[in-house]
PDB file of C-alpha atoms in Angstrom:
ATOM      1  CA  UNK A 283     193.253-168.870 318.330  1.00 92.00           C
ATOM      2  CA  UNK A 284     190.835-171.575 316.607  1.00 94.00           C
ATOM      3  CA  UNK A 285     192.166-172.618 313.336  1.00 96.00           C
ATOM      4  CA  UNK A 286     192.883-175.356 310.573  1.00 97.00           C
ATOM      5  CA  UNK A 287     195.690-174.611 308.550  1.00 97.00           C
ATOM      6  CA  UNK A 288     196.485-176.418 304.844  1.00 98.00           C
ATOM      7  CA  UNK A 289     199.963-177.167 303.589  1.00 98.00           C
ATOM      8  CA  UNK A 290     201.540-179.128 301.350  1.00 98.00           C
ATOM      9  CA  UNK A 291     200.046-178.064 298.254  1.00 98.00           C
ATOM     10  CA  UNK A 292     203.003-177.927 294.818  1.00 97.00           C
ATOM     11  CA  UNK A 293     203.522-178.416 291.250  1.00 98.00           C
ATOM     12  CA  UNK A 294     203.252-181.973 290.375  1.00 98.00           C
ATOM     13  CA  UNK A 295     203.416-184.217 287.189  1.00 98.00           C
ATOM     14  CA  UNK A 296     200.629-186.444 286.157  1.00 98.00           C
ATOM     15  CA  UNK A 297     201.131-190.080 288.309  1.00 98.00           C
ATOM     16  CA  UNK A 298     203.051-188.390 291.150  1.00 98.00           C
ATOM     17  CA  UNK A 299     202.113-187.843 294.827  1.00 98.00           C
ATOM     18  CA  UNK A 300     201.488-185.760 297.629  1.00 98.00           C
ATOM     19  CA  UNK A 301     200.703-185.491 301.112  1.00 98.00           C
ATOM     20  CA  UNK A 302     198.694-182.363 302.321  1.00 98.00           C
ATOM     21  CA  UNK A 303     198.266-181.249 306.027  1.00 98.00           C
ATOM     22  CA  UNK A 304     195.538-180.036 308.189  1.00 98.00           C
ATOM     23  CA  UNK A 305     197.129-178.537 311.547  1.00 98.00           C
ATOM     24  CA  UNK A 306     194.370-177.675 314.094  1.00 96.00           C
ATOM     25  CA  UNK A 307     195.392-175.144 316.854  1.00 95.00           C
ATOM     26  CA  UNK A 308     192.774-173.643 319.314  1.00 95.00           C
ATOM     27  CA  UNK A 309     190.992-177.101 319.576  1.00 94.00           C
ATOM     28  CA  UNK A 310     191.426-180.989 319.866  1.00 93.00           C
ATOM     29  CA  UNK A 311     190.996-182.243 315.813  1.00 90.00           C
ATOM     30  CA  UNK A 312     189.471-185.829 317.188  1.00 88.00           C
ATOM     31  CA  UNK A 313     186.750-184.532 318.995  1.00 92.00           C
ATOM     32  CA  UNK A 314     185.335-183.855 315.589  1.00 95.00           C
ATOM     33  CA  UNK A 315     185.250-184.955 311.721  1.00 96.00           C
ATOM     34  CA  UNK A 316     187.209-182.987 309.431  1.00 97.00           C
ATOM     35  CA  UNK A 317     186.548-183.142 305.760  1.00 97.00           C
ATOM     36  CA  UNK A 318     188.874-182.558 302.929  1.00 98.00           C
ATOM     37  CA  UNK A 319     187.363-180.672 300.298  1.00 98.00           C
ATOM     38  CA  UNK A 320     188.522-179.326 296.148  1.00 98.00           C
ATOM     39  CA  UNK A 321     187.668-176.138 294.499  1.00 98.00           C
ATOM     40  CA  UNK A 322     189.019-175.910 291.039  1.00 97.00           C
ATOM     41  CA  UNK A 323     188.630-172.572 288.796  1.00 93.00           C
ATOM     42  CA  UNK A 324     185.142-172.136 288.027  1.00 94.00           C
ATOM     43  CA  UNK A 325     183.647-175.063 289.469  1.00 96.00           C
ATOM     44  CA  UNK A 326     182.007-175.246 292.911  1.00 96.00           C
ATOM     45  CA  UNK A 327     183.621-177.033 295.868  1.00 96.00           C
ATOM     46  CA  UNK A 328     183.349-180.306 296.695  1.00 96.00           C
ATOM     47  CA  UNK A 329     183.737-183.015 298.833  1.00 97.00           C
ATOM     48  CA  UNK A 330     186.897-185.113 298.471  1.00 97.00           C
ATOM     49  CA  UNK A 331     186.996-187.274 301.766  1.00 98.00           C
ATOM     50  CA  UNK A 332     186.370-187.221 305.620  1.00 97.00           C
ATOM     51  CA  UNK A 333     187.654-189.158 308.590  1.00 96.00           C
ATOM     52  CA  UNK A 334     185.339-189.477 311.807  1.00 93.00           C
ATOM     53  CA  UNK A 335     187.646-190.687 314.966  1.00 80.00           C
ATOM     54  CA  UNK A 336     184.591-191.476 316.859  1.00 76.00           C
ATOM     55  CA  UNK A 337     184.408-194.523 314.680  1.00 80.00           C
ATOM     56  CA  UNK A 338     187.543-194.590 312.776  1.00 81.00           C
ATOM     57  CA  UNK A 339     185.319-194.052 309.725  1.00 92.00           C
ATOM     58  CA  UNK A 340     186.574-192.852 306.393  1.00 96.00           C
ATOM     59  CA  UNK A 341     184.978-191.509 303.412  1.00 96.00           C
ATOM     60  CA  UNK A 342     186.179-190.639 300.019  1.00 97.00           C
ATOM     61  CA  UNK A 343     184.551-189.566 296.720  1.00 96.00           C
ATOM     62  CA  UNK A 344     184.386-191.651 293.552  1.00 97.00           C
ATOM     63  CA  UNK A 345     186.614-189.069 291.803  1.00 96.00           C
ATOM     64  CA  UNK A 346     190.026-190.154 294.357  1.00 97.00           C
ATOM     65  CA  UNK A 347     188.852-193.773 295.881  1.00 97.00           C
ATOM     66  CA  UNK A 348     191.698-195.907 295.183  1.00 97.00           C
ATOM     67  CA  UNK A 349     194.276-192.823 294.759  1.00 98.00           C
ATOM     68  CA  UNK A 350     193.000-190.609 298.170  1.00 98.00           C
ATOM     69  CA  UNK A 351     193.881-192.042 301.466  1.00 98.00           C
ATOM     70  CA  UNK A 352     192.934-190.313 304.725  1.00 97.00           C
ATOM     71  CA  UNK A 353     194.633-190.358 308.121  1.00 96.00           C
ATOM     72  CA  UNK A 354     194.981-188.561 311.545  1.00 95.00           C
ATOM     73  CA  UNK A 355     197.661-188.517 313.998  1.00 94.00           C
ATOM     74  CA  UNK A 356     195.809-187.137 317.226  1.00 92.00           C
ATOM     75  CA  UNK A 357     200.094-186.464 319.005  1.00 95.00           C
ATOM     76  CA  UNK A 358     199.985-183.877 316.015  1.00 97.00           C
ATOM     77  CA  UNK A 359     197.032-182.507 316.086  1.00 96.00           C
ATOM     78  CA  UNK A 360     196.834-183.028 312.422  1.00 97.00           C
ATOM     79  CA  UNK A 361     194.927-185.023 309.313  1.00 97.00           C
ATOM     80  CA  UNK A 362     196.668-185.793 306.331  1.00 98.00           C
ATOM     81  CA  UNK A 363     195.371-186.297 302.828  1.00 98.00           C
ATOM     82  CA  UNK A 364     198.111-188.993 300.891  1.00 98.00           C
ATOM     83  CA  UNK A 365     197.251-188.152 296.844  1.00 98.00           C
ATOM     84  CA  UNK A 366     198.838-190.938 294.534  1.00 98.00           C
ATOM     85  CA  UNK A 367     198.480-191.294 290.983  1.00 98.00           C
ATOM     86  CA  UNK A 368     197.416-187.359 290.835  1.00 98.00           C
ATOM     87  CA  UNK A 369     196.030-186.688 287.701  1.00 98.00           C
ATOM     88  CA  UNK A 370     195.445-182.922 285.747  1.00 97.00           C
ATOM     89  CA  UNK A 371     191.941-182.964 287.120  1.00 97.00           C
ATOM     90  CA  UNK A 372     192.762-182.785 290.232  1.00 98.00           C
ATOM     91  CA  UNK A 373     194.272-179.385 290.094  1.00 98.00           C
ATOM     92  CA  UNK A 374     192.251-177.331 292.767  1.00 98.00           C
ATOM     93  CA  UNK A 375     193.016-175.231 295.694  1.00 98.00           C
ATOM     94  CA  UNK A 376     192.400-177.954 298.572  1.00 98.00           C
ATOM     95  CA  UNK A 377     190.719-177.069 301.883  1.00 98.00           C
ATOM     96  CA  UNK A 378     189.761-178.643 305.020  1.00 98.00           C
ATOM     97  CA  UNK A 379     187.084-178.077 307.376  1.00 97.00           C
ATOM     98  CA  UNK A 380     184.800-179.264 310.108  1.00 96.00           C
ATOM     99  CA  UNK A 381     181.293-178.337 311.417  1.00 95.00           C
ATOM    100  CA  UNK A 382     181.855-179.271 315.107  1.00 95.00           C
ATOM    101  CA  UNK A 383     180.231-182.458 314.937  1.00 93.00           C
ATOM    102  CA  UNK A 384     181.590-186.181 314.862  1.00 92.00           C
ATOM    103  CA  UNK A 385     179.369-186.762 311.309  1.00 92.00           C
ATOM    104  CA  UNK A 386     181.085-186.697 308.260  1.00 94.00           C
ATOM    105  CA  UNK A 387     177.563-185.900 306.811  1.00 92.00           C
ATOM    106  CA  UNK A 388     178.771-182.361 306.064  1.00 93.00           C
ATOM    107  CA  UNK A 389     181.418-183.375 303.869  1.00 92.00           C
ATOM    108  CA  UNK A 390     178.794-184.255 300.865  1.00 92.00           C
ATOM    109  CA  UNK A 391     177.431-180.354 301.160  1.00 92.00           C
ATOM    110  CA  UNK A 392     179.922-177.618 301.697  1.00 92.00           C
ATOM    111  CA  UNK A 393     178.861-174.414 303.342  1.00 92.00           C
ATOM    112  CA  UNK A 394     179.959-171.240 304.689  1.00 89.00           C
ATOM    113  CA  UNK A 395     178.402-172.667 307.678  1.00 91.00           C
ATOM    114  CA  UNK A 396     181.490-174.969 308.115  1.00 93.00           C
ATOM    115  CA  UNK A 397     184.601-173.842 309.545  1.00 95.00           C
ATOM    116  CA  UNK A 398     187.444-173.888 307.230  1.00 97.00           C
ATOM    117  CA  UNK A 399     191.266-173.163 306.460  1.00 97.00           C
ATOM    118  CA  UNK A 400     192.989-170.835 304.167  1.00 97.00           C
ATOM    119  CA  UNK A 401     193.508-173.821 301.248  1.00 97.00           C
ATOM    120  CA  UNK A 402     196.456-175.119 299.894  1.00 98.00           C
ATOM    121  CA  UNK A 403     197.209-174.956 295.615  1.00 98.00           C
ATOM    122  CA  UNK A 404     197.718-178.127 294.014  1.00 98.00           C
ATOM    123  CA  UNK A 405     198.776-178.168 290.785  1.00 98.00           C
ATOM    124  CA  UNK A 406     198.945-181.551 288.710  1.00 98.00           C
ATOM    125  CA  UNK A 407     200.613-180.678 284.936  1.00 97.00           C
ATOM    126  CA  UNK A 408     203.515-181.457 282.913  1.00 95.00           C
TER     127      UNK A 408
END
């Protein structure tokens, strides 16, 4: 079965950190970009960052550069979003997805096109 499964999504306070997981099954993750993506209540979804193994390339949005980091470990199967110095606004439920291609291009306009997980909560209050 082809999916992408979040986890690692908790109750955190303001300046901690967490590390959420995107576990492909059904298909090789580095044969394709994967995006990490937000959707908090009432707000549309965005783009949060992307890693392309073709070229190793990264991407992140203004919101989490500095805080966000990105990585894959192809033995796993699996790309990992690091979150440091989390902050209330970025409460969401947190999703990742791909679009089959090796373009992170996607990743700045999220669609039902795009395949996606189930989403993970993350919840940054005191």
């Amino acid at each position: 079965q082809v999916q992408l499964v979040e986890s690692g999504g908790d109750l955190v306070q303001p300046g901690g950190s967490l590390r959420l997981s995107c576990a492909a099954s059904g298909f090789t993750l580095d044969l394709y970009a994967i995006g990490w993506f937000r959707q908090a209540p009432g707000k549309e979804r965005e783009g949060v960052s992307c890693i392309s193994s073709g070229d190793g390339s990264t991407y992140y949005s203004d919101s989490v550069k500095g805080r966000f980091a990105i990585s894959q470990d192809n033995a796993k199967n699996t790309v990992y979003l690091q979150m440091n110095s989390l902050k209330p606004e970025d409460t969401a439920v947190y999703y990742c997805a791909t679009d089959w291609t090796l373009s992170c291009s996607f990743y700045y306009t999220p669609s039902r096109r795009h395949f996606w997980g189930q989403g993970t909560q993350v919840t940054v209050s005191s």
